[in-house]
Amino acid sequence: MSLGSFHIDYDVLKNLGISIGILLLFIVFRNIFTKYVFQLILKLTRKTPTDFFTQICLAFERPLGWFFIIFGLYLAMDYFPFIEQQNALFLKLLRSMVIVLITWGLFNLTSPTSGILISLNEKLTNKIDSILIPFFSRTIRVILIAISISIIGQEFDYDVNGLVAGLGLGGLAFALAAKEAVGNLIGGIVIVTEKPFSIGDWILTPSVEGIVEDINFRSTKIRTFSQALVTVPNATLANEAITNWSRMGKRRITFHLGLNYQTTKDQIKRVVYRIDQMLRTHDEIHPDTIMAAFDHYNESSLDVLVYFFTNTTVWAEHVKIKHEINLEIMGILEEEGVEVAFPSRTIYVSPQSNELLQTMGSFD
């Protein structure tokens, strides 16, 4: 190996080492920035009146870390002996990676759980229903990805118009073939426009009962009270009767109180009057519809109808009020000397039958 060739090889190795060193240095810078500088910026943003800047920082945390590596790669290529820094393909790849990082950050920022859409919704005069937020989030994300792909395609001199036209024809053919998917999409639009429920509502359908957790273009996710997650296609849900228990203004309690047949007329009057007054003076009972009345004669009881509504619709509070009312009614019955009836049957034996039974007993 000649001296000249040795110097060439030495310069190549030196430049290669510098290039790798720059890249490793920026990897270290990335770790330092993520661990110290970014955490300091995050603390400062949390002291602002709103969490807007905090949400932006959290959304771009990982893309910003990767940006350090891409920037270090660009600087390292200035010394890299095999590829020039101004290489057209290399620059296109770098710009494409930056576009991907920006899209990544915006994708995180528009997440339904990121809080940015919820914060913006709270500041609006006409607030958007919470069920629309996941739809808006997914729509914005699809648009972001489409724009990102379009820009990257233009970077590589690809005919984006031809791609869009191809997607349009392909999408039409796919829509005609996938009737079920289109039906679910239309069902989701019907649910969003009619708004029979919102995220967090307790609903009852012929298919499922539980709390609505999420709705997307295809299906709605409902958490049952046994903590199972049920996914119902939107096409099915849009065609079912939906009872929204969360939108009740009041909640009903009704039952029959069976008194035994030894209860006198005056006792029934006093019991009914005291139950009616107790319900009307109770703070948790809705005052509009209260009924306490001697309803009908049952086979083994005199039935008093008790019908009223609680102000609260929360199930746990509703049950607690029902418990208190039942104890109050039990106290009224005890004070009036009235007993609750139980299923019973009275048998009357004629004198002739009594003599026959005695005669049969004498044979024993």
Coordinates of C-alpha atoms in Angstrom, one line a residue:
M1 CA 0.0 0.0 0.0
S2 CA 1.5 3.3 -1.1
L3 CA 1.8 6.3 1.3
G4 CA -0.8 8.2 -0.8
S5 CA -3.3 5.5 -0.5
F6 CA -2.6 5.2 3.3
H7 CA -3.4 8.9 3.7
I8 CA -6.6 8.4 1.8
D9 CA -7.7 5.5 4.0
Y10 CA -6.7 7.4 7.1
D11 CA -8.8 10.4 6.1
V12 CA -11.8 8.1 5.4
L13 CA -11.5 6.4 8.8
K14 CA -11.1 9.8 10.5
N15 CA -14.1 11.3 8.8
L16 CA -16.1 8.2 9.5
G17 CA -15.2 8.4 13.2
I18 CA -16.1 12.1 13.4
S19 CA -19.5 11.3 11.7
I20 CA -20.3 8.5 14.1
G21 CA -19.1 10.7 17.0
I22 CA -21.4 13.5 16.1
L23 CA -24.4 11.1 15.8
L24 CA -23.6 9.6 19.2
L25 CA -23.2 13.1 20.7
F26 CA -26.6 14.1 19.6
I27 CA -28.0 10.8 21.0
V28 CA -26.5 11.9 24.4
F29 CA -28.0 15.4 23.9
R30 CA -31.4 13.8 23.3
N31 CA -31.2 11.9 26.5
I32 CA -30.1 15.0 28.5
F33 CA -32.8 17.1 26.9
T34 CA -35.5 14.5 27.6
K35 CA -34.4 14.0 31.2
Y36 CA -33.7 17.5 32.3
V37 CA -34.5 20.3 29.8
F38 CA -37.9 18.9 28.7
Q39 CA -39.0 18.3 32.3
L40 CA -38.1 21.9 33.2
I41 CA -40.1 23.2 30.3
L42 CA -43.0 20.9 31.4
K43 CA -42.9 22.3 34.9
L44 CA -43.0 25.9 33.5
T45 CA -46.0 25.2 31.3
R46 CA -47.9 23.6 34.2
K47 CA -47.7 27.0 36.0
T48 CA -49.6 28.7 33.1
P49 CA -53.4 29.4 33.6
T50 CA -54.3 26.7 31.1
D51 CA -52.9 23.3 30.2
F52 CA -52.8 24.1 26.5
F53 CA -49.0 24.4 26.4
T54 CA -48.6 21.3 28.6
Q55 CA -50.7 19.3 26.2
I56 CA -48.5 20.5 23.3
C57 CA -45.3 19.5 25.1
L58 CA -46.6 16.1 26.0
A59 CA -47.8 15.5 22.4
F60 CA -44.4 16.4 20.9
E61 CA -42.2 14.8 23.6
R62 CA -41.2 11.7 21.7
P63 CA -41.1 13.4 18.2
L64 CA -38.8 16.1 19.6
G65 CA -36.5 13.4 20.9
W66 CA -36.2 11.8 17.5
F67 CA -35.7 15.2 15.9
F68 CA -32.3 15.4 17.8
I69 CA -31.3 12.2 16.1
I70 CA -32.3 13.4 12.7
F71 CA -30.6 16.7 13.1
G72 CA -27.4 14.9 14.4
L73 CA -27.6 12.6 11.3
Y74 CA -27.7 15.6 9.0
L75 CA -24.6 17.2 10.7
A76 CA -22.9 13.8 10.7
M77 CA -23.3 13.4 7.0
D78 CA -21.1 16.4 6.4
Y79 CA -18.2 14.2 7.4
F80 CA -19.5 10.9 6.2
P81 CA -17.1 9.7 3.5
F82 CA -19.5 7.6 1.4
I83 CA -22.6 9.9 0.9
E84 CA -22.6 13.6 0.4
Q85 CA -24.6 15.8 2.8
Q86 CA -26.3 17.5 -0.2
N87 CA -27.3 14.2 -1.8
A88 CA -30.8 14.7 -3.2
L89 CA -32.2 11.3 -2.0
F90 CA -30.7 11.8 1.5
L91 CA -32.3 15.3 1.8
K92 CA -35.7 14.0 0.6
L93 CA -35.5 11.2 3.3
L94 CA -34.6 13.8 6.0
R95 CA -37.5 16.1 5.0
S96 CA -39.9 13.1 4.9
M97 CA -38.8 12.1 8.4
V98 CA -39.4 15.7 9.7
I99 CA -42.9 15.6 8.2
V100 CA -43.5 12.3 9.9
L101 CA -42.4 13.7 13.2
I102 CA -44.6 16.8 12.9
T103 CA -47.6 14.5 11.9
W104 CA -46.8 12.3 14.9
G105 CA -46.9 15.2 17.3
L106 CA -50.2 16.6 15.8
F107 CA -51.6 13.0 15.8
N108 CA -50.9 12.8 19.6
L109 CA -52.3 16.3 20.1
T110 CA -55.6 15.4 18.5
S111 CA -56.2 12.3 20.6
P112 CA -59.6 12.1 22.3
T113 CA -57.8 11.5 25.6
S114 CA -55.1 14.2 25.2
G115 CA -57.5 16.8 26.6
I116 CA -56.8 19.5 24.0
L117 CA -60.2 19.0 22.2
I118 CA -62.0 18.9 25.6
S119 CA -60.3 22.1 26.7
L120 CA -61.2 23.8 23.4
N121 CA -64.8 22.6 23.7
E122 CA -65.1 24.0 27.2
K123 CA -64.1 27.5 25.9
L124 CA -66.7 27.5 23.1
T125 CA -70.0 29.3 23.6
N126 CA -72.0 26.5 22.0
K127 CA -70.4 23.4 23.5
I128 CA -70.1 20.2 21.4
D129 CA -71.6 17.1 22.7
S130 CA -69.0 14.8 24.2
I131 CA -70.0 12.0 21.8
L132 CA -68.7 14.1 18.9
I133 CA -65.2 14.6 20.3
P134 CA -64.0 11.1 19.3
F135 CA -65.5 11.6 15.8
F136 CA -63.7 14.9 15.4
S137 CA -60.5 13.4 16.7
R138 CA -60.5 10.5 14.2
T139 CA -61.5 12.8 11.3
I140 CA -58.7 15.2 12.0
R141 CA -56.2 12.3 12.3
V142 CA -57.3 10.9 9.0
I143 CA -56.9 14.3 7.4
L144 CA -53.4 14.7 9.0
I145 CA -52.2 11.3 7.7
A146 CA -53.6 12.1 4.2
I147 CA -51.9 15.4 4.1
S148 CA -48.6 13.9 5.4
I149 CA -48.7 11.1 2.7
S150 CA -49.5 13.8 0.1
I151 CA -46.5 16.0 1.0
I152 CA -44.1 13.0 1.3
G153 CA -45.3 11.8 -2.2
Q154 CA -44.6 15.3 -3.6
E155 CA -41.1 15.2 -2.1
F156 CA -40.4 12.1 -4.2
D157 CA -42.0 13.6 -7.3
Y158 CA -45.0 11.2 -7.1
D159 CA -48.2 12.2 -8.9
V160 CA -50.5 12.8 -6.0
N161 CA -53.5 13.6 -8.2
G162 CA -53.3 10.2 -9.8
L163 CA -53.1 8.6 -6.3
V164 CA -56.2 10.6 -5.1
A165 CA -58.1 9.6 -8.3
G166 CA -57.1 5.9 -7.8
L167 CA -58.1 6.0 -4.1
G168 CA -61.5 7.5 -5.2
L169 CA -62.3 4.8 -7.6
G170 CA -60.9 2.1 -5.3
G171 CA -62.9 3.5 -2.4
L172 CA -66.1 3.5 -4.4
A173 CA -65.6 -0.1 -5.4
F174 CA -64.8 -1.0 -1.8
A175 CA -67.9 0.8 -0.5
L176 CA -70.1 -1.1 -2.9
A177 CA -68.5 -4.4 -1.8
A178 CA -68.5 -3.7 1.9
K179 CA -72.1 -3.0 2.6
E180 CA -71.8 -3.9 6.3
A181 CA -69.0 -1.5 6.9
V182 CA -70.9 1.3 5.1
G183 CA -74.0 0.4 7.2
N184 CA -72.0 0.8 10.4
L185 CA -70.6 4.1 9.2
I186 CA -74.1 5.4 8.4
G187 CA -75.3 4.0 11.8
G188 CA -72.5 6.0 13.5
I189 CA -73.5 9.2 11.7
V190 CA -77.2 8.6 12.8
I191 CA -76.1 8.1 16.4
V192 CA -74.0 11.3 16.3
T193 CA -76.6 13.4 14.7
E194 CA -79.6 12.2 16.8
K195 CA -77.5 12.0 20.0
P196 CA -79.6 9.4 21.8
F197 CA -76.7 9.1 24.3
S198 CA -73.3 10.6 25.1
I199 CA -70.0 9.2 26.4
G200 CA -70.5 8.2 30.0
D201 CA -74.3 7.7 29.8
W202 CA -76.0 4.6 31.2
I203 CA -78.1 3.0 28.4
L204 CA -80.2 -0.1 27.9
T205 CA -80.8 -1.8 24.6
P206 CA -82.1 -5.2 23.6
S207 CA -78.4 -6.1 23.0
V208 CA -76.7 -4.7 26.1
E209 CA -76.9 -2.5 29.2
G210 CA -74.0 -0.5 30.6
I211 CA -72.0 2.7 30.3
V212 CA -71.0 4.1 26.9
E213 CA -67.2 4.4 26.8
D214 CA -66.4 5.1 23.1
I215 CA -68.0 5.5 19.7
N216 CA -66.1 5.3 16.4
F217 CA -66.9 4.9 12.7
R218 CA -67.7 1.2 13.0
S219 CA -69.0 0.4 16.5
T220 CA -69.8 1.7 20.0
K221 CA -68.1 0.3 23.1
I222 CA -70.2 -0.2 26.2
R223 CA -68.9 -1.3 29.6
T224 CA -71.4 -3.6 31.4
F225 CA -71.9 -3.5 35.1
S226 CA -70.0 -6.8 35.3
Q227 CA -67.0 -4.9 33.8
A228 CA -67.2 -6.7 30.5
L229 CA -66.6 -4.5 27.4
V230 CA -69.2 -5.1 24.7
T231 CA -68.6 -3.8 21.2
V232 CA -71.9 -3.2 19.3
P233 CA -71.9 -2.4 15.5
N234 CA -73.4 1.0 14.9
A235 CA -75.8 -0.4 12.3
T236 CA -77.3 -2.7 15.0
L237 CA -77.4 0.0 17.6
A238 CA -79.0 2.6 15.3
N239 CA -81.9 0.2 14.6
E240 CA -82.6 -0.7 18.3
A241 CA -84.7 1.0 21.0
I242 CA -82.3 2.8 23.3
T243 CA -83.3 3.7 26.9
N244 CA -81.0 6.4 28.3
W245 CA -81.2 6.1 32.1
S246 CA -78.8 8.9 32.6
R247 CA -81.2 11.4 31.1
M248 CA -84.0 10.6 33.6
G249 CA -85.2 13.7 35.5
K250 CA -86.4 11.5 38.3
R251 CA -86.5 7.8 39.1
R252 CA -89.6 5.8 40.0
I253 CA -90.3 3.6 43.0
T254 CA -93.6 1.6 43.0
F255 CA -94.8 -1.4 45.0
H256 CA -97.9 -2.9 46.6
L257 CA -97.9 -3.1 50.4
G258 CA -100.0 -6.1 51.4
L259 CA -101.9 -5.8 54.7
N260 CA -103.6 -8.8 56.4
Y261 CA -107.4 -9.1 56.3
Q262 CA -107.6 -8.4 60.1
T263 CA -106.8 -4.7 59.3
T264 CA -109.7 -2.4 60.0
K265 CA -111.0 0.3 57.7
D266 CA -109.8 3.0 60.1
Q267 CA -106.3 1.5 60.3
I268 CA -106.0 1.4 56.5
K269 CA -107.1 5.1 56.4
R270 CA -104.5 6.1 59.0
V271 CA -101.7 4.0 57.4
V272 CA -102.4 5.4 53.9
Y273 CA -102.6 9.0 55.2
R274 CA -99.3 8.7 57.2
I275 CA -97.4 7.2 54.2
D276 CA -98.7 9.9 51.9
Q277 CA -97.6 12.7 54.4
M278 CA -94.2 11.1 55.0
L279 CA -93.5 11.0 51.2
R280 CA -94.7 14.6 50.7
T281 CA -92.4 15.9 53.4
H282 CA -89.3 13.9 52.4
D283 CA -86.6 16.0 50.9
E284 CA -85.4 13.4 48.4
I285 CA -88.9 12.6 47.0
H286 CA -90.1 14.4 43.9
P287 CA -93.3 16.3 44.9
D288 CA -95.2 16.1 41.6
T289 CA -96.3 12.5 41.5
I290 CA -97.0 10.8 44.9
M291 CA -99.6 8.2 45.3
A292 CA -100.6 6.2 48.4
A293 CA -104.0 4.5 48.1
F294 CA -105.9 1.3 49.0
D295 CA -105.7 -0.4 45.6
H296 CA -107.4 -3.7 45.6
Y297 CA -108.4 -6.9 47.4
N298 CA -105.8 -9.7 46.9
E299 CA -106.3 -13.4 47.7
S300 CA -104.6 -13.1 51.0
S301 CA -104.0 -9.4 51.5
L302 CA -105.4 -5.9 51.3
D303 CA -103.1 -4.2 48.9
V304 CA -102.0 -0.5 49.3
L305 CA -100.4 1.1 46.2
V306 CA -97.3 3.2 46.9
Y307 CA -96.0 5.2 43.9
F308 CA -93.5 8.0 43.9
F309 CA -90.2 9.2 42.4
T310 CA -86.8 10.1 43.8
N311 CA -85.1 13.4 42.9
T312 CA -81.9 11.6 42.2
T313 CA -81.3 9.2 39.2
V314 CA -78.1 7.8 40.6
W315 CA -78.7 4.2 41.3
A316 CA -76.8 3.9 44.6
E317 CA -78.5 7.0 46.0
H318 CA -81.9 5.8 44.7
V319 CA -81.5 2.5 46.5
K320 CA -80.5 4.3 49.7
I321 CA -83.6 6.4 49.6
K322 CA -85.8 3.4 49.0
H323 CA -84.2 1.7 52.0
E324 CA -85.1 4.7 54.2
I325 CA -88.7 4.9 52.9
N326 CA -89.2 1.1 53.6
L327 CA -88.0 1.6 57.2
E328 CA -90.3 4.6 57.6
I329 CA -93.3 2.5 56.4
M330 CA -92.3 -0.3 58.7
G331 CA -92.4 2.1 61.6
I332 CA -95.8 3.4 60.6
L333 CA -97.2 -0.1 60.5
E334 CA -95.8 -1.0 63.9
E335 CA -97.2 2.2 65.4
E336 CA -100.7 1.5 63.9
G337 CA -100.6 -2.2 65.0
V338 CA -100.9 -3.4 61.4
E339 CA -99.3 -6.5 60.1
V340 CA -98.0 -7.3 56.7
A341 CA -99.9 -10.2 55.1
F342 CA -98.3 -13.4 53.9
P343 CA -99.7 -16.0 51.5
S344 CA -102.3 -18.0 53.5
R345 CA -105.5 -20.0 53.0
T346 CA -108.4 -20.5 55.4
I347 CA -110.3 -23.9 55.2
Y348 CA -113.9 -24.0 56.6
V349 CA -115.1 -27.5 57.7
S350 CA -118.8 -28.2 57.8
P351 CA -120.4 -30.0 60.8
Q352 CA -121.1 -33.1 58.6
S353 CA -117.4 -33.3 57.5
N354 CA -116.3 -32.8 61.2
E355 CA -118.5 -35.8 62.3
L356 CA -117.0 -37.9 59.5
L357 CA -113.5 -37.1 60.5
Q358 CA -114.3 -38.0 64.1
T359 CA -115.8 -41.3 63.0
M360 CA -112.7 -42.1 60.9
G361 CA -110.5 -41.3 63.9
S362 CA -112.4 -43.8 66.1
F363 CA -111.4 -46.7 63.8
D364 CA -107.8 -46.0 64.6

